[in-house]
Amino acid sequence: MIEHGLSAVLELDCTRAVQQFRPHFGLISMNVDPCMLVNSLSEDKSPKPYPAEIRDLDISRIQMQSRPIKLTFKLKLKKDENGCNGSTLPDHPDKSCQQPIDEVSPQEEENHSAAEDKVNQSGEDDAQKQLVVYDPAANGTTTGEEVQPLSFPKKSIPFHSSKVLPSVGAFTVQCAECFKWRLIPTKEKYEEIREHLLEQPFVCETAREWRPEISCEDQPDICQDGSRLWAIDKPNIAQPPPGWQRLLRIRGEGSTRFADVYYVAPSGKRLRSMVEIQKYLLEHPEYVEAGVSISQFSFQIPRPLQENYVRKRPAPARITPSDANPLSWAGPDENTDLRLGLPGFCDAPDSEIVDLPAKKKVRRGPSKHVFSCDSVYDQQGLELEEPYQARNDVFEI
DNA sequence: GCCACCGGTGGC
DNA sequence: GCCACCGGTGGC
């Protein structure tokens, strides 16, 4: 079992792996907590195929579609001070899951993985909680060691985290031809694909770079089934300059905006706007001399598919006699809209709501389903008409 | 004291 | 409504 307070949070539900949604580009993310774990595969560590943040592990819940998978990965703890120092993987028939713990570099920390997780506190049938990620070993990409890491998921022991924020857990892109989701092994590869997505649409064959046998005939790696929160990224965002990191920080539900982008300079300086970038480059001409340009930066953020994830900005106040009465604003806001589910793929467990960061008491508009089938299908339709126009990246959180 | 995160605001 | 910017602040 997991020891030393590893947080349990994420859980998958991809059994209903049906192609139900068709954005074209995206990330999969999972909730994150102060304790970050990073899995790496092979011993050579170059490059790390599937680093991932995970808050909780329960390998026994992992299923690779219909075939068993063998997991081998290392856990790396980010913050000892969070009670996460030291851990072991859960007991699992496959002892290859047992690996030493290393340190995590900032870069690794940002290399979220192609794995997946999500908390599920709804108590759904275990059979519904499985990870749907492709099995590299099954595709003949494994060399030497038989294993390929994949992902993991699931919950177990809550740990003391005062605040839990979602974060990107994996990267996925949708094939422009078959519309199946393909996981992207690294953040860097994802950024590379994203940079030229409009001119070079992603197709399953593109993934042969790391999955030689993949084709549109293969099952999707992941599904948009409402069990996780998805966000749609923007295409054609330049890759960060060499040595720079582009960080995406997902805000908690109910915040005034969905996420923040930061750039981390090679010096470690964190910059949060084009103004700051410009100023920094002026103060450090060596970067400009090395070829760094302001055009290589973008603070565009993805858009959450979950309705009402971001708090709407209140309409300009109109003072009327009733509004002037403070009591008219005093009632509790139940946010019942966040607890509604729909049959079928939209019957997302309440857990996805429950698992999100503590909601703020925010005034919301008329109740709507957070994972409305209608809204999703509407978007899918738009995607079909304009495959690579507006939204192409998707994050799952 | 630092900084990650959040809120507010102005502009479009 | 979205975006860009940046100030405030709680937690460490």
Short mmCIF file of C-alpha atoms (C1' of nucleotides) in Angstrom, two decimals:
data_model
loop_
_atom_site.label_atom_id
_atom_site.label_comp_id
_atom_site.label_asym_id
_atom_site.label_seq_id
_atom_site.Cartn_x
_atom_site.Cartn_y
_atom_site.Cartn_z
CA MET A 1 0.00 0.00 0.00
CA ILE A 2 0.98 3.54 -0.38
CA GLU A 3 2.81 4.82 2.56
CA HIS A 4 3.85 8.06 4.00
CA GLY A 5 0.84 10.04 3.11
CA LEU A 6 0.79 9.91 -0.62
CA SER A 7 -2.34 11.60 -1.59
CA ALA A 8 -5.10 9.79 -3.22
CA VAL A 9 -7.02 11.61 -5.66
CA LEU A 10 -7.23 10.55 -9.16
CA GLU A 11 -9.20 7.86 -10.69
CA LEU A 12 -10.16 6.95 -14.16
CA ASP A 13 -13.31 6.00 -15.76
CA CYS A 14 -12.76 5.20 -19.35
CA THR A 15 -14.60 2.00 -19.73
CA ARG A 16 -17.10 3.76 -21.84
CA ALA A 17 -14.37 4.52 -24.24
CA VAL A 18 -16.47 5.74 -27.00
CA GLN A 19 -15.57 8.45 -29.32
CA GLN A 20 -17.93 11.00 -28.06
CA PHE A 21 -16.12 14.19 -28.50
CA ARG A 22 -13.89 15.58 -31.12
CA PRO A 23 -11.66 18.39 -30.29
CA HIS A 24 -8.37 17.90 -31.95
CA PHE A 25 -5.60 18.66 -29.67
CA GLY A 26 -5.17 18.49 -26.01
CA LEU A 27 -3.73 17.64 -22.75
CA ILE A 28 -4.95 15.41 -20.10
CA SER A 29 -4.48 16.56 -16.68
CA MET A 30 -5.27 15.42 -13.31
CA ASN A 31 -5.63 16.92 -9.99
CA VAL A 32 -2.43 17.67 -8.35
CA ASP A 33 -1.32 18.04 -4.88
CA PRO A 34 1.87 19.16 -3.26
CA CYS A 35 3.24 15.71 -3.55
CA MET A 36 4.36 15.17 -7.07
CA LEU A 37 5.45 11.90 -8.38
CA VAL A 38 7.13 11.38 -11.63
CA ASN A 39 7.33 8.13 -13.37
CA SER A 40 10.08 7.37 -15.73
CA LEU A 41 10.60 4.37 -17.74
CA SER A 42 13.65 2.80 -18.86
CA GLU A 43 16.86 2.83 -17.00
CA ASP A 44 18.55 5.10 -19.45
CA LYS A 45 16.06 7.85 -18.68
CA SER A 46 16.49 9.44 -22.02
CA PRO A 47 14.13 10.82 -22.69
CA LYS A 48 11.56 10.19 -20.06
CA PRO A 49 8.70 8.80 -21.99
CA TYR A 50 5.95 9.36 -19.56
CA PRO A 51 6.72 11.51 -16.67
CA ALA A 52 3.64 12.19 -14.74
CA GLU A 53 2.36 13.81 -11.72
CA ILE A 54 0.31 11.59 -9.63
CA ARG A 55 -1.13 12.07 -6.30
CA ASP A 56 -2.08 8.62 -5.62
CA LEU A 57 -1.43 5.23 -6.88
CA ASP A 58 -3.42 2.13 -6.91
CA ILE A 59 -1.88 0.04 -9.55
CA SER A 60 -4.38 -2.66 -9.06
CA ARG A 61 -6.94 -0.46 -10.67
CA ILE A 62 -5.02 0.02 -13.81
CA GLN A 63 -6.18 -1.87 -16.79
CA MET A 64 -4.91 -1.54 -20.25
CA GLN A 65 -7.98 -1.95 -22.23
CA SER A 66 -8.28 -5.65 -22.73
CA ARG A 67 -4.73 -6.71 -22.35
CA PRO A 68 -2.72 -6.76 -19.19
CA ILE A 69 0.13 -4.38 -19.00
CA LYS A 70 3.34 -4.49 -17.18
CA LEU A 71 4.30 -1.40 -15.37
CA THR A 72 7.73 -0.30 -14.51
CA PHE A 73 8.38 3.11 -13.27
CA LYS A 74 10.06 5.10 -10.67
CA LEU A 75 8.45 7.37 -8.25
CA LYS A 76 9.97 10.66 -7.55
CA LEU A 77 8.89 12.84 -4.78
CA LYS A 78 8.87 16.50 -5.17
CA LYS A 79 8.30 17.80 -1.72
CA ASP A 80 9.33 15.99 1.34
CA GLU A 81 7.91 18.64 3.53
CA ASN A 82 4.47 17.68 2.51
CA GLY A 83 4.66 14.41 4.19
CA CYS A 84 5.42 12.72 0.97
CA ASN A 85 8.95 11.75 1.64
CA GLY A 86 9.42 8.13 1.10
CA SER A 87 6.91 5.90 -0.47
CA THR A 88 6.36 2.56 -1.96
CA LEU A 89 4.19 1.54 -4.72
CA PRO A 90 1.09 -0.34 -3.97
CA ASP A 91 1.24 -4.06 -3.85
CA HIS A 92 0.75 -5.43 -7.23
CA PRO A 93 1.15 -8.77 -8.86
CA ASP A 94 3.67 -7.26 -11.13
CA LYS A 95 6.67 -6.67 -8.95
CA SER A 96 8.30 -4.62 -11.63
CA CYS A 97 6.32 -1.80 -10.21
CA GLN A 98 8.78 -1.56 -7.41
CA GLN A 99 11.34 1.05 -8.13
CA PRO A 100 13.53 3.38 -6.19
CA ILE A 101 12.70 6.94 -5.55
CA ASP A 102 14.70 9.71 -7.02
CA GLU A 103 14.61 13.40 -7.09
CA VAL A 104 12.58 15.47 -9.43
CA SER A 105 13.96 18.33 -11.37
CA PRO A 106 11.86 21.35 -12.21
CA GLN A 107 11.92 20.32 -15.80
CA GLU A 108 10.75 16.87 -15.00
CA GLU A 109 8.14 18.29 -12.83
CA GLU A 110 6.66 20.06 -15.76
CA ASN A 111 6.76 17.11 -18.03
CA HIS A 112 3.42 15.84 -17.20
CA SER A 113 2.55 12.57 -18.58
CA ALA A 114 0.41 10.71 -20.85
CA ALA A 115 -1.25 9.08 -18.05
CA GLU A 116 -4.37 9.81 -16.43
CA ASP A 117 -6.17 10.11 -13.28
CA LYS A 118 -9.03 11.59 -11.61
CA VAL A 119 -10.56 11.36 -8.30
CA ASN A 120 -13.64 9.46 -7.89
CA GLN A 121 -15.45 9.63 -4.68
CA SER A 122 -18.72 8.46 -6.00
CA GLY A 123 -18.12 4.86 -5.21
CA GLU A 124 -18.76 3.69 -8.69
CA ASP A 125 -18.18 0.17 -9.69
CA ASP A 126 -14.52 -0.63 -9.75
CA ALA A 127 -14.90 -1.99 -13.20
CA GLN A 128 -15.53 1.50 -14.33
CA LYS A 129 -12.25 2.78 -13.08
CA GLN A 130 -9.59 1.91 -15.48
CA LEU A 131 -6.95 3.73 -17.28
CA VAL A 132 -7.16 3.81 -20.99
CA VAL A 133 -3.77 4.54 -22.25
CA TYR A 134 -1.99 2.88 -25.00
CA ASP A 135 0.41 0.17 -24.21
CA PRO A 136 3.70 0.90 -25.91
CA ALA A 137 4.90 -2.59 -25.26
CA ALA A 138 1.95 -3.88 -27.13
CA ASN A 139 3.01 -1.84 -30.10
CA GLY A 140 6.49 -3.11 -30.26
CA THR A 141 8.17 0.04 -29.13
CA THR A 142 9.68 -1.48 -26.10
CA THR A 143 13.33 -2.03 -26.31
CA GLY A 144 15.40 -3.85 -23.84
CA GLU A 145 13.24 -3.73 -20.85
CA GLU A 146 9.94 -5.11 -21.56
CA VAL A 147 8.17 -2.42 -19.99
CA GLN A 148 6.72 0.84 -20.73
CA PRO A 149 5.19 2.95 -18.25
CA LEU A 150 1.98 4.18 -18.68
CA SER A 151 0.01 5.62 -16.21
CA PHE A 152 -1.59 5.04 -13.26
CA PRO A 153 -4.14 6.21 -11.28
CA LYS A 154 -6.31 6.13 -8.64
CA LYS A 155 -6.82 6.88 -5.20
CA SER A 156 -6.08 5.78 -1.89
CA ILE A 157 -4.82 7.70 0.97
CA PRO A 158 -5.74 11.27 1.46
CA PHE A 159 -2.94 13.39 2.58
CA HIS A 160 -2.81 16.69 4.18
CA SER A 161 -3.11 19.14 1.42
CA SER A 162 -4.60 22.42 2.29
CA LYS A 163 -5.32 23.12 -1.32
CA VAL A 164 -5.57 20.88 -4.26
CA LEU A 165 -5.29 22.31 -7.68
CA PRO A 166 -5.77 20.61 -10.98
CA SER A 167 -2.83 20.31 -13.24
CA VAL A 168 -2.05 18.93 -16.62
CA GLY A 169 -1.42 15.25 -16.33
CA ALA A 170 -1.01 14.16 -19.89
CA PHE A 171 -1.03 15.40 -23.41
CA THR A 172 -3.28 14.23 -26.12
CA VAL A 173 -3.94 15.13 -29.69
CA GLN A 174 -6.77 14.10 -31.86
CA CYS A 175 -6.19 12.54 -35.22
CA ALA A 176 -7.50 14.76 -37.97
CA GLU A 177 -8.62 11.76 -39.94
CA CYS A 178 -10.11 9.27 -37.52
CA PHE A 179 -10.67 11.66 -34.62
CA LYS A 180 -9.21 9.24 -32.14
CA TRP A 181 -7.20 10.62 -29.31
CA ARG A 182 -3.52 9.85 -29.21
CA LEU A 183 -1.45 10.44 -26.17
CA ILE A 184 1.68 12.43 -26.64
CA PRO A 185 4.62 11.08 -24.72
CA THR A 186 6.20 14.30 -23.60
CA LYS A 187 5.38 17.88 -23.08
CA GLU A 188 8.10 18.80 -25.52
CA LYS A 189 6.63 16.66 -28.25
CA TYR A 190 3.25 18.10 -27.53
CA GLU A 191 4.57 21.62 -27.86
CA GLU A 192 6.30 20.67 -31.06
CA ILE A 193 3.09 19.33 -32.53
CA ARG A 194 1.07 22.24 -31.28
CA GLU A 195 3.40 24.77 -32.80
CA HIS A 196 2.61 23.68 -36.32
CA LEU A 197 -0.74 22.07 -35.87
CA LEU A 198 -2.56 24.22 -38.36
CA GLU A 199 -0.08 23.68 -41.13
CA GLN A 200 0.66 20.11 -40.18
CA PRO A 201 -2.46 18.46 -38.84
CA PHE A 202 -1.83 15.62 -36.53
CA VAL A 203 -2.77 12.16 -37.71
CA CYS A 204 -2.24 8.78 -36.18
CA GLU A 205 0.68 8.16 -38.47
CA THR A 206 2.43 11.08 -36.86
CA ALA A 207 2.55 9.08 -33.69
CA ARG A 208 4.61 6.42 -35.38
CA GLU A 209 7.60 8.39 -34.34
CA TRP A 210 7.14 6.88 -30.95
CA ARG A 211 4.64 4.14 -31.78
CA PRO A 212 5.77 2.53 -35.00
CA GLU A 213 2.70 0.39 -35.44
CA ILE A 214 0.01 2.87 -34.65
CA SER A 215 -2.71 3.58 -37.14
CA CYS A 216 -6.22 4.88 -37.29
CA GLU A 217 -7.38 1.32 -36.93
CA ASP A 218 -6.16 1.16 -33.38
CA GLN A 219 -8.35 2.01 -30.51
CA PRO A 220 -8.17 5.51 -29.13
CA ASP A 221 -5.71 6.02 -26.33
CA ILE A 222 -8.07 7.99 -24.26
CA CYS A 223 -11.64 9.01 -24.36
CA GLN A 224 -13.52 12.08 -23.51
CA ASP A 225 -16.08 10.54 -21.29
CA GLY A 226 -16.80 13.17 -18.75
CA SER A 227 -14.86 11.52 -15.99
CA ARG A 228 -12.18 14.12 -16.20
CA LEU A 229 -12.08 17.73 -16.89
CA TRP A 230 -10.92 18.62 -20.33
CA ALA A 231 -9.58 21.87 -21.58
CA ILE A 232 -8.96 22.94 -25.10
CA ASP A 233 -5.62 24.37 -25.92
CA LYS A 234 -4.76 26.85 -28.62
CA PRO A 235 -2.90 25.69 -31.70
CA ASN A 236 0.22 27.22 -33.13
CA ILE A 237 1.78 28.42 -29.96
CA ALA A 238 5.50 28.71 -30.45
CA GLN A 239 7.71 26.36 -28.55
CA PRO A 240 9.53 28.11 -25.78
CA PRO A 241 13.12 29.08 -26.57
CA PRO A 242 15.73 26.49 -25.68
CA GLY A 243 16.30 26.49 -21.99
CA TRP A 244 13.02 28.18 -21.26
CA GLN A 245 10.00 26.51 -19.81
CA ARG A 246 6.41 27.36 -20.49
CA LEU A 247 4.30 26.48 -17.51
CA LEU A 248 0.58 26.20 -17.36
CA ARG A 249 -1.00 26.48 -13.98
CA ILE A 250 -4.63 25.51 -13.78
CA ARG A 251 -6.59 27.51 -11.31
CA GLY A 252 -9.18 26.11 -9.01
CA GLU A 253 -12.77 25.92 -10.05
CA GLY A 254 -14.64 29.12 -9.57
CA SER A 255 -11.65 31.29 -10.14
CA THR A 256 -11.86 34.32 -12.35
CA ARG A 257 -9.81 32.67 -15.04
CA PHE A 258 -9.01 29.14 -15.95
CA ALA A 259 -5.26 29.13 -15.87
CA ASP A 260 -2.09 31.12 -15.89
CA VAL A 261 0.89 30.76 -18.14
CA TYR A 262 4.35 31.43 -16.87
CA TYR A 263 7.66 31.34 -18.60
CA VAL A 264 10.67 30.33 -16.64
CA ALA A 265 13.92 31.71 -17.97
CA PRO A 266 17.08 29.64 -17.87
CA SER A 267 18.05 31.71 -14.88
CA GLY A 268 14.96 30.52 -13.08
CA LYS A 269 13.23 33.85 -13.29
CA ARG A 270 9.51 33.44 -13.64
CA LEU A 271 7.76 35.79 -16.01
CA ARG A 272 4.04 36.19 -16.26
CA SER A 273 3.29 38.61 -19.04
CA MET A 274 4.62 39.86 -22.34
CA VAL A 275 5.53 43.05 -20.60
CA GLU A 276 7.70 41.17 -18.18
CA ILE A 277 9.22 39.13 -20.99
CA GLN A 278 10.05 42.25 -22.92
CA LYS A 279 11.56 43.89 -19.91
CA TYR A 280 13.54 40.81 -19.03
CA LEU A 281 14.96 40.51 -22.53
CA LEU A 282 15.96 44.14 -22.45
CA GLU A 283 17.74 43.58 -19.20
CA HIS A 284 19.38 40.42 -20.47
CA PRO A 285 20.43 41.09 -24.06
CA GLU A 286 22.41 37.90 -24.06
CA TYR A 287 19.21 36.02 -24.66
CA VAL A 288 18.29 38.20 -27.59
CA GLU A 289 21.77 37.76 -28.95
CA ALA A 290 21.28 34.05 -28.63
CA GLY A 291 18.19 34.29 -30.77
CA VAL A 292 15.41 34.57 -28.25
CA SER A 293 12.56 36.62 -29.61
CA ILE A 294 9.40 37.95 -28.10
CA SER A 295 7.53 36.10 -30.82
CA GLN A 296 8.47 32.86 -29.13
CA PHE A 297 6.24 33.63 -26.21
CA SER A 298 2.53 33.31 -25.82
CA PHE A 299 0.38 33.62 -22.76
CA GLN A 300 -2.66 32.10 -24.33
CA ILE A 301 -4.39 29.70 -22.05
CA PRO A 302 -6.59 26.73 -22.84
CA ARG A 303 -10.29 26.83 -22.36
CA PRO A 304 -12.08 24.42 -20.05
CA LEU A 305 -14.85 22.38 -21.54
CA GLN A 306 -16.56 22.22 -18.24
CA GLU A 307 -19.14 24.89 -18.16
CA ASN A 308 -18.91 27.24 -15.26
CA TYR A 309 -15.48 26.06 -14.28
CA VAL A 310 -14.48 29.66 -14.50
CA ARG A 311 -16.52 32.11 -12.58
CA LYS A 312 -18.33 34.51 -14.78
CA ARG A 313 -17.57 38.10 -14.35
CA PRO A 314 -20.53 39.79 -12.74
CA ALA A 315 -22.50 42.01 -15.02
CA PRO A 316 -22.14 45.68 -14.33
CA ALA A 317 -24.20 46.51 -11.30
CA ARG A 318 -27.49 48.15 -11.89
CA ILE A 319 -28.80 49.74 -8.81
CA THR A 320 -32.45 49.09 -8.36
CA PRO A 321 -34.49 49.34 -5.21
CA SER A 322 -34.41 45.57 -4.66
CA ASP A 323 -30.72 45.25 -5.39
CA ALA A 324 -30.08 47.93 -2.91
CA ASN A 325 -31.30 45.63 -0.18
CA PRO A 326 -28.26 43.78 1.13
CA LEU A 327 -30.42 40.87 2.26
CA SER A 328 -31.26 40.07 -1.30
CA TRP A 329 -27.67 38.90 -1.76
CA ALA A 330 -27.31 37.01 1.46
CA GLY A 331 -28.69 33.60 0.62
CA PRO A 332 -26.42 30.56 0.30
CA ASP A 333 -25.51 29.47 -3.13
CA GLU A 334 -25.99 25.77 -3.46
CA ASN A 335 -24.47 25.45 -6.89
CA THR A 336 -26.68 22.53 -7.58
CA ASP A 337 -25.67 22.75 -11.17
CA LEU A 338 -22.41 21.14 -10.24
CA ARG A 339 -24.07 18.04 -8.96
CA LEU A 340 -26.17 17.20 -11.91
CA GLY A 341 -25.27 14.40 -14.21
CA LEU A 342 -26.68 13.06 -17.36
CA PRO A 343 -27.22 9.55 -18.52
CA GLY A 344 -24.76 7.98 -20.84
CA PHE A 345 -21.34 9.37 -21.15
CA CYS A 346 -22.31 12.44 -19.28
CA ASP A 347 -23.08 10.57 -16.17
CA ALA A 348 -19.85 11.81 -14.81
CA PRO A 349 -19.54 10.82 -11.23
CA ASP A 350 -19.94 13.51 -8.71
CA SER A 351 -16.38 12.87 -7.86
CA GLU A 352 -15.17 15.03 -10.61
CA ILE A 353 -16.86 17.85 -8.97
CA VAL A 354 -16.03 16.78 -5.51
CA ASP A 355 -12.46 16.33 -6.38
CA LEU A 356 -12.01 19.75 -7.63
CA PRO A 357 -10.58 22.38 -5.38
CA ALA A 358 -12.86 23.89 -2.88
CA LYS A 359 -15.39 25.93 -4.68
CA LYS A 360 -15.86 29.47 -3.93
CA LYS A 361 -19.23 30.75 -3.13
CA VAL A 362 -19.89 32.42 -6.33
CA ARG A 363 -23.05 33.67 -7.78
CA ARG A 364 -23.81 31.72 -10.87
CA GLY A 365 -26.32 31.96 -13.59
CA PRO A 366 -29.10 29.50 -14.23
CA SER A 367 -28.18 25.94 -13.38
CA LYS A 368 -26.63 23.97 -16.18
CA HIS A 369 -25.00 20.62 -16.38
CA VAL A 370 -21.36 20.89 -15.92
CA PHE A 371 -20.81 18.09 -18.37
CA SER A 372 -23.67 18.72 -20.62
CA CYS A 373 -23.93 16.30 -23.47
CA ASP A 374 -25.50 18.95 -25.56
CA SER A 375 -22.72 21.33 -25.07
CA VAL A 376 -20.15 18.73 -25.83
CA TYR A 377 -21.85 17.55 -28.93
CA ASP A 378 -22.36 21.05 -30.05
CA GLN A 379 -18.67 21.57 -29.81
CA GLN A 380 -17.99 18.35 -31.53
CA GLY A 381 -20.09 19.51 -34.42
CA LEU A 382 -18.15 22.66 -34.62
CA GLU A 383 -14.98 20.73 -34.67
CA LEU A 384 -16.14 18.65 -37.52
CA GLU A 385 -16.82 21.70 -39.53
CA GLU A 386 -13.71 23.56 -38.57
CA PRO A 387 -11.31 20.87 -37.54
CA TYR A 388 -8.39 23.04 -36.77
CA GLN A 389 -9.74 26.43 -36.45
CA ALA A 390 -10.48 27.36 -32.95
CA ARG A 391 -9.73 24.80 -30.36
CA ASN A 392 -7.24 22.11 -30.84
CA ASP A 393 -5.70 21.25 -27.60
CA VAL A 394 -7.41 19.53 -24.84
CA PHE A 395 -6.30 19.03 -21.37
CA GLU A 396 -7.88 16.69 -19.06
CA ILE A 397 -7.78 17.59 -15.49
"C1'" DG B 1 10.43 37.58 2.98
"C1'" DC B 2 9.15 35.03 -0.97
"C1'" DC B 3 6.05 33.45 -4.23
"C1'" DA B 4 2.26 30.75 -6.04
"C1'" DC B 5 -2.16 31.67 -6.60
"C1'" DC B 6 -6.10 34.50 -7.08
"C1'" DG B 7 -8.89 38.64 -7.98
"C1'" DG B 8 -9.79 42.87 -10.15
"C1'" DT B 9 -9.73 45.95 -13.85
"C1'" DG B 10 -9.16 48.12 -18.28
"C1'" DG B 11 -9.33 47.36 -23.05
"C1'" DC B 12 -11.04 45.26 -26.98
"C1'" DG C 1 -16.92 37.53 -23.04
"C1'" DC C 2 -12.19 37.26 -23.51
"C1'" DC C 3 -7.63 38.79 -22.86
"C1'" DA C 4 -3.69 40.98 -20.69
"C1'" DC C 5 -1.73 42.77 -16.90
"C1'" DC C 6 -0.49 43.13 -12.30
"C1'" DG C 7 -1.53 43.96 -7.32
"C1'" DG C 8 -2.76 41.54 -3.13
"C1'" DT C 9 -2.11 37.99 -0.01
"C1'" DG C 10 -2.06 33.57 2.37
"C1'" DG C 11 0.94 29.98 3.12
"C1'" DC C 12 5.33 28.46 3.48
#
